[in-house]
XYZ file of C-alpha atoms in Angstrom:
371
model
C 135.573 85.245 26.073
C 133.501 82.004 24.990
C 135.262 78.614 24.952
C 133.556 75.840 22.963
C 133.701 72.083 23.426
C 132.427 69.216 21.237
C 132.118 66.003 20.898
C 132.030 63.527 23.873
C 133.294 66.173 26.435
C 130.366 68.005 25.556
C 127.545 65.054 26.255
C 129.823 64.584 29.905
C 129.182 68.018 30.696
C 125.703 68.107 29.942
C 125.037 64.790 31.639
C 127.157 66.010 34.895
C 124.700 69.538 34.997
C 121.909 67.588 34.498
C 122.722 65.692 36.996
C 123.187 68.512 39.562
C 120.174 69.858 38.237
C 118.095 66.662 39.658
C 120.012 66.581 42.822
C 119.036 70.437 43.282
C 115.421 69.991 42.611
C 115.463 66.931 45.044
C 116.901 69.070 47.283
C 114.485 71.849 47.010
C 111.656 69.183 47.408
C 113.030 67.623 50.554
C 113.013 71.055 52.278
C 110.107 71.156 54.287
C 107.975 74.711 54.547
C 106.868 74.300 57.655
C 109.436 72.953 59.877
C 108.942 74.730 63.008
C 105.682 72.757 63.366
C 106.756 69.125 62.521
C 110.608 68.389 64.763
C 109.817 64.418 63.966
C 111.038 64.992 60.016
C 114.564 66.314 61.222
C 116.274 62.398 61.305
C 114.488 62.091 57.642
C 115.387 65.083 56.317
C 119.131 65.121 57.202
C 119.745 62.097 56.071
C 118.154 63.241 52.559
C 120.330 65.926 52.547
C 123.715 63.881 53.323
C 122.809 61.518 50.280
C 122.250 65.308 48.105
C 125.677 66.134 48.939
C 127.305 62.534 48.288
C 125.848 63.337 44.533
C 127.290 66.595 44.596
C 130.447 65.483 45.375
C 130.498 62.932 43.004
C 129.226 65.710 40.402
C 132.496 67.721 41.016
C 134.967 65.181 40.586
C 133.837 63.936 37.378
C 133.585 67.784 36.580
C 137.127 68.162 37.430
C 138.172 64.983 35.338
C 136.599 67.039 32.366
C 137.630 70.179 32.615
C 141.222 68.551 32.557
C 140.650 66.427 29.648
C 139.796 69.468 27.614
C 142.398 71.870 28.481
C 140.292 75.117 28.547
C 141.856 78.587 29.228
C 142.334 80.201 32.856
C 138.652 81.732 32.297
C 136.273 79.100 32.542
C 138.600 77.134 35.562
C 138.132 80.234 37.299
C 134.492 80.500 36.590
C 133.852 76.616 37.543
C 135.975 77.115 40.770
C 133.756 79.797 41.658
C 130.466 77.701 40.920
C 131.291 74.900 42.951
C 132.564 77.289 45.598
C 129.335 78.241 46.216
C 128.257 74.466 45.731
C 130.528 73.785 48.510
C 129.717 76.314 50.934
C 125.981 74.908 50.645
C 127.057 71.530 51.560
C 129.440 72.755 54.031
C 126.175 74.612 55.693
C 123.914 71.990 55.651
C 126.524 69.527 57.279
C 127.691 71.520 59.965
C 125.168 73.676 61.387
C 121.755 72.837 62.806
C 118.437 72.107 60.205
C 117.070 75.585 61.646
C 114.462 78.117 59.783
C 117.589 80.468 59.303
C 120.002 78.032 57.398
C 117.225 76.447 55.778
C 116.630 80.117 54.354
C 120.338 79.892 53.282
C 120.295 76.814 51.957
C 117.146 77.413 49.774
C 119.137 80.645 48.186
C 122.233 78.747 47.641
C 120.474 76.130 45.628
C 118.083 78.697 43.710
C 121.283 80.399 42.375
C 123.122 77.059 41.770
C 119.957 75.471 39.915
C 119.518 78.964 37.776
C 123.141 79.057 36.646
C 123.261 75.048 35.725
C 119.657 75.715 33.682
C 121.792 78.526 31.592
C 124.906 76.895 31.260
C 122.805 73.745 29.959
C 121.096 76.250 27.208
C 124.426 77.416 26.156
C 125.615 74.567 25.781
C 122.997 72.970 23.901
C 122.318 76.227 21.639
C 126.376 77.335 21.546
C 128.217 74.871 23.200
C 130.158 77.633 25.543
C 129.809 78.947 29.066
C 129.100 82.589 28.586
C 126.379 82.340 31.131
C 128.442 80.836 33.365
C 130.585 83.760 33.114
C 128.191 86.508 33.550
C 127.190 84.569 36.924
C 130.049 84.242 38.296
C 130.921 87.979 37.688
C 127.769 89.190 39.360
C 128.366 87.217 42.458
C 131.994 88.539 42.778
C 130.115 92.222 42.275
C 128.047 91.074 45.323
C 130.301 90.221 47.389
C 132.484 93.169 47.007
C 129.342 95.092 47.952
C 129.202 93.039 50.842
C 133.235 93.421 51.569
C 132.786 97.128 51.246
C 129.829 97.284 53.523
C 131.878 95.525 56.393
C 134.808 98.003 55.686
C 132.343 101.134 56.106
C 130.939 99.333 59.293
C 134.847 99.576 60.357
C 135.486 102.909 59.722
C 132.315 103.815 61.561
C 133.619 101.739 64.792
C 136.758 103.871 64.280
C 135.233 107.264 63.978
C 133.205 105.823 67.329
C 136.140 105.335 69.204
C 137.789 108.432 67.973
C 134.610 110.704 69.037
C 134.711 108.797 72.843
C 138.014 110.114 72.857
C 137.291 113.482 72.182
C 134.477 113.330 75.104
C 136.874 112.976 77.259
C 139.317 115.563 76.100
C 135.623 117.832 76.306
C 134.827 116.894 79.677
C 138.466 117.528 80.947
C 138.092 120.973 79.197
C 134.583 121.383 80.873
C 135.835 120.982 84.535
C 138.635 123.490 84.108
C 136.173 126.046 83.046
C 134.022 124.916 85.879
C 136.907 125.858 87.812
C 137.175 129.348 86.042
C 133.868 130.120 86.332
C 133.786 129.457 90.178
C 136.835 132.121 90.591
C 134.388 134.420 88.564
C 131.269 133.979 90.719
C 133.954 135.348 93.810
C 134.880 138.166 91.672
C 131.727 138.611 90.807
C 130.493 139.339 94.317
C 132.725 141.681 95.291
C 131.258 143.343 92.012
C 127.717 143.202 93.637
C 128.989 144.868 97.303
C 130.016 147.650 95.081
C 126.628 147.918 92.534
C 124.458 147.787 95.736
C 126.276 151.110 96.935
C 125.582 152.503 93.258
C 122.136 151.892 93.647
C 121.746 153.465 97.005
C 122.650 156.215 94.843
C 120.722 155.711 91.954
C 116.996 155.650 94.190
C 117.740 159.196 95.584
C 118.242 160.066 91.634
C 114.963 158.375 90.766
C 112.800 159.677 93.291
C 113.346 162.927 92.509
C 112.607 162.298 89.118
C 109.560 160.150 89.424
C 108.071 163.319 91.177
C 108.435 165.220 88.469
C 107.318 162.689 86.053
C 103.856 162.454 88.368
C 103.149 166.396 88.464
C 103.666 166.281 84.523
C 101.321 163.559 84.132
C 98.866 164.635 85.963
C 98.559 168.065 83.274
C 98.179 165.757 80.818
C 95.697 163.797 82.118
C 93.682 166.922 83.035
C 93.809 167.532 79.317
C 92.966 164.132 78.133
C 90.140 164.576 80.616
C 88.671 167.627 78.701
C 88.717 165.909 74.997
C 86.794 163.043 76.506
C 83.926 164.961 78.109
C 83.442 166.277 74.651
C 83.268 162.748 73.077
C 80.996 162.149 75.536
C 78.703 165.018 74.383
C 79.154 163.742 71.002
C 77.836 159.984 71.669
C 75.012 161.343 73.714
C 73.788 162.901 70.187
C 74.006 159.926 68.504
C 72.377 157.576 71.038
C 69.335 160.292 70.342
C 69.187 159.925 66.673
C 69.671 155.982 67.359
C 66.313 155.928 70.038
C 64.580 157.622 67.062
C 65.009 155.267 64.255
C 64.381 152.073 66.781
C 61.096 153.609 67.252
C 60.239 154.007 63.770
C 61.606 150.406 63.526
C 58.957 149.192 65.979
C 55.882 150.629 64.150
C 57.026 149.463 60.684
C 57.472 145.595 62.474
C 54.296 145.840 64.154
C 52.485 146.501 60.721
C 54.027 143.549 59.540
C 53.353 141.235 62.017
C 49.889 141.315 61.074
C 50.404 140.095 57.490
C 52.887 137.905 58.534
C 50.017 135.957 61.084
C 47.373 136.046 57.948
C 49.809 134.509 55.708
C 50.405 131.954 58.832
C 47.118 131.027 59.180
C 47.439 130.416 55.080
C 50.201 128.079 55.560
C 48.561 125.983 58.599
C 45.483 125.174 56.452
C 47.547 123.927 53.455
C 49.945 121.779 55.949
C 46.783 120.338 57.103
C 45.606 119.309 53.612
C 48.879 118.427 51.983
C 49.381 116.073 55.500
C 45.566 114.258 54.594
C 46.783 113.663 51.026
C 50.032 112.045 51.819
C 48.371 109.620 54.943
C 46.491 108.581 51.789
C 49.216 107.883 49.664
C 50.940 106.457 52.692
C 48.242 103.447 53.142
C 47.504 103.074 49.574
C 51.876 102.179 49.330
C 51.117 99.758 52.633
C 48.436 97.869 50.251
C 51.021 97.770 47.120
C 53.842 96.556 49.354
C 51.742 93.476 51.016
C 50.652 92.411 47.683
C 54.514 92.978 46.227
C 55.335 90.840 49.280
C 53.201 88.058 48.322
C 54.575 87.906 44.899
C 58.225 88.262 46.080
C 57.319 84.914 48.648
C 55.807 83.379 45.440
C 59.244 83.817 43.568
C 61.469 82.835 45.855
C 59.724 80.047 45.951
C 60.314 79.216 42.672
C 63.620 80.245 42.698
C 64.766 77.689 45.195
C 62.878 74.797 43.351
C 64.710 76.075 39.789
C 68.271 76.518 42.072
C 67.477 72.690 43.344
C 66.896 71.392 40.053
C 70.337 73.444 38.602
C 72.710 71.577 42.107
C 71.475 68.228 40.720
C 72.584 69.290 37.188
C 75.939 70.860 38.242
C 76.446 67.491 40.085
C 75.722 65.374 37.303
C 78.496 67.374 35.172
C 81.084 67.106 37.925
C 80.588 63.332 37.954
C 80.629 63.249 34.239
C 83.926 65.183 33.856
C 85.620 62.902 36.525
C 85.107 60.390 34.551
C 86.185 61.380 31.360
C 89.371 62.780 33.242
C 89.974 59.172 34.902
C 89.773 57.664 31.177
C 92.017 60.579 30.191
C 94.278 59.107 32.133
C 93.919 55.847 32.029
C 94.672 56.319 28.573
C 97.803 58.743 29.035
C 99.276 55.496 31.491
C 98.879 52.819 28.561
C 100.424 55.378 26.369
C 103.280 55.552 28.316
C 103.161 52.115 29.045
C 103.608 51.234 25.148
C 106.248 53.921 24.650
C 108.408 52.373 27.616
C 108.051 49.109 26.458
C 109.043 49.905 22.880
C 111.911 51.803 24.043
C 112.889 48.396 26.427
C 112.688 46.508 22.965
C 114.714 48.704 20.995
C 117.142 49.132 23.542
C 117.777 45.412 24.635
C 117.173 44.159 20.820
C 113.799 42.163 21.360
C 111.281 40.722 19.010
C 111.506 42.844 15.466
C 114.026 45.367 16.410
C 116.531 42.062 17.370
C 119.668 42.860 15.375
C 121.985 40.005 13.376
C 125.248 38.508 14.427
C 126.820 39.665 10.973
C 126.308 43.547 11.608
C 127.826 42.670 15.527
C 131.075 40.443 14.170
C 131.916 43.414 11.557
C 131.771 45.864 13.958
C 134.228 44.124 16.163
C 136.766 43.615 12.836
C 136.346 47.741 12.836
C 137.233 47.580 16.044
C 140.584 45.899 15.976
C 141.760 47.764 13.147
């Protein structure tokens, strides 16, 4: 739903937002960053921040006189209720509760928002001349704080279920001590079990001494067996342990006849380690010689580099005075600008000099009037 308004209602409005707009960003810029470390700007700031919320006030009464002037539907009442509901609860913060880090925070959030939504409305109004961003703002804060109202009502339910599972740890422990009472009367019965088991087993050792005798006499065949097949596997590894002495031998006199190439081809090697190790000490000091010549050069060069990086400070310097001063007659220039435009604009306004307008034009214009 977009409402429009025209005429002089509409240059109120846009005069009122901008207004709120200023008293926003002077708000913003009175908020210090680093508070914690400077307690002697508290008197200054509060009292900056009661004179922000004088103009706020004043902005939402001559709101109000507009928005009843031009008779708008239920929509946009509801919509500028909800805007300067927020507007209020900012002022209501920053008047009652201490300047600390945390409200600060707050109050920085409250104003973002606030300054965002009066920027919008101000560009629909100047491109449409309706409040259709007003709208969509207010709708997403009402969406936020129904997340927020359903948050604390899922936070309630969870005390419930809390209280509702200490309950049941009580019913449990009541529950557990009865059966610790059970389980007592079944240790008693229990005993009189065991009297009765030990008598059993008196029983049961006769049983199983008899039959671990017989148990030990028919191991003991078997073993006698087992005893057999492994004196023949003995035999068997005996044999191969033979074979196995054989072929190390012939392993011994095939290494030996190596070994004696291997030392000739040794003695091949050492000679050529010697020669290749002559070769590279030569190499080695002719590099020594290159590098304390390179090392001359390199002090010659960095020689010259420092003179050349001298000479190119002084010329960096003379640019950076150069460019301040064709930025101070920049500006210089930007100030009588603006000098000239202001006092035009005083001329035109108050009627001085050439743009001084006739008493004719003024006396018909009061004849208009009274018609």
């Amino acid at each position: 739903m977009s409402v429009q308004i025209s005429g002089a209602q509409l240059v109120r409005v846009c005069t009122v937002l901008h207004d709120c707009a200023d008293q926003l960003a002077v708000l913003g810029n009175i908020i210090p960053d680093t508070y914690k470390d400077r307690p002697e700007a508290d008197m200054v700031v509060g009292a900056d921040i009661s004179g922000v919320i004088s103009q706020h006030r004043e902005a939402e009464q001559s709101l109000k006189m507009v928005r009843q002037n031009q008779g708008e539907g239920g929509t946009v009442t509801e919509a500028m209720q909800e805007l300067h509901r927020s507007h209020k609860e900012m002022g209501r913060t920053m008047e009652t509760s201490p300047l600390s880090p945390d409200n600060l925070a707050k109050v920085q959030r409250d104003r973002q928002f606030l300054a965002q939504v009066i920027t919008n409305v101000l560009a629909d109004l100047k491109a449409k001349s309706t409040f259709e961003s007003m709208f969509l703002a207010v709708e997403e804060e009402k969406k936020k704080k129904a997340h927020l109202l359903d948050i604390i009502i899922r936070e309630e339910e969870g005390r419930r279920r809390t209280k509702a599972l200490q309950r049941q740890l009580l019913d449990i422990r009541k529950e557990k001590t009865l059966d610790l009472k059970k389980r007592e009367e079944m240790t008693a019965h229990l005993k009189d079990q065991l009297q009765e088991m030990k008598v059993k087993t008196s029983l049961e050792r006769k049983y199983v001494k008899s039959s671990t005798e017989l148990l030990v006499y028919q191991g003991q065949k078997l073993n006698t067996h087992k005893e057999k097949q492994l004196e023949d596997e003995i035999k068997l590894i005996q044999d191969k342990m033979e074979v196995e002495r054989r072929v190390h031998m012939e392993m011994e006199i095939f290494l030996k006849e190596n070994q004696s190439t291997l030392a000739e081809k040794l003695e091949y090697w050492m000679e050529r380690y010697e020669k290749d190790m002559e070769d590279k000490q030569q190499e080695l000091n002719a590099l020594k010689n290159a590098k304390a010549s390179n090392l001359v050069q390199l002090q010659d060069l960095a020689k010259k580099y420092r003179e050349s990086e001298q000479v190119v400070m002084e010329n960096r310097l003379e640019k950076e005075n150069l460019r301040k001063m064709l930025e101070k007659e920049q500006m210089e220039r930007d100030a009588s600008t603006k000098i000239q435009s202001w006092w035009r604009g005083t001329m035109v306004r108050r009627g001085l000099g050439q743009y001084k307008k006739g008493k004719k034009g003024k006396e018909g214009k009061k004849g208009k009037k009274k018609k």
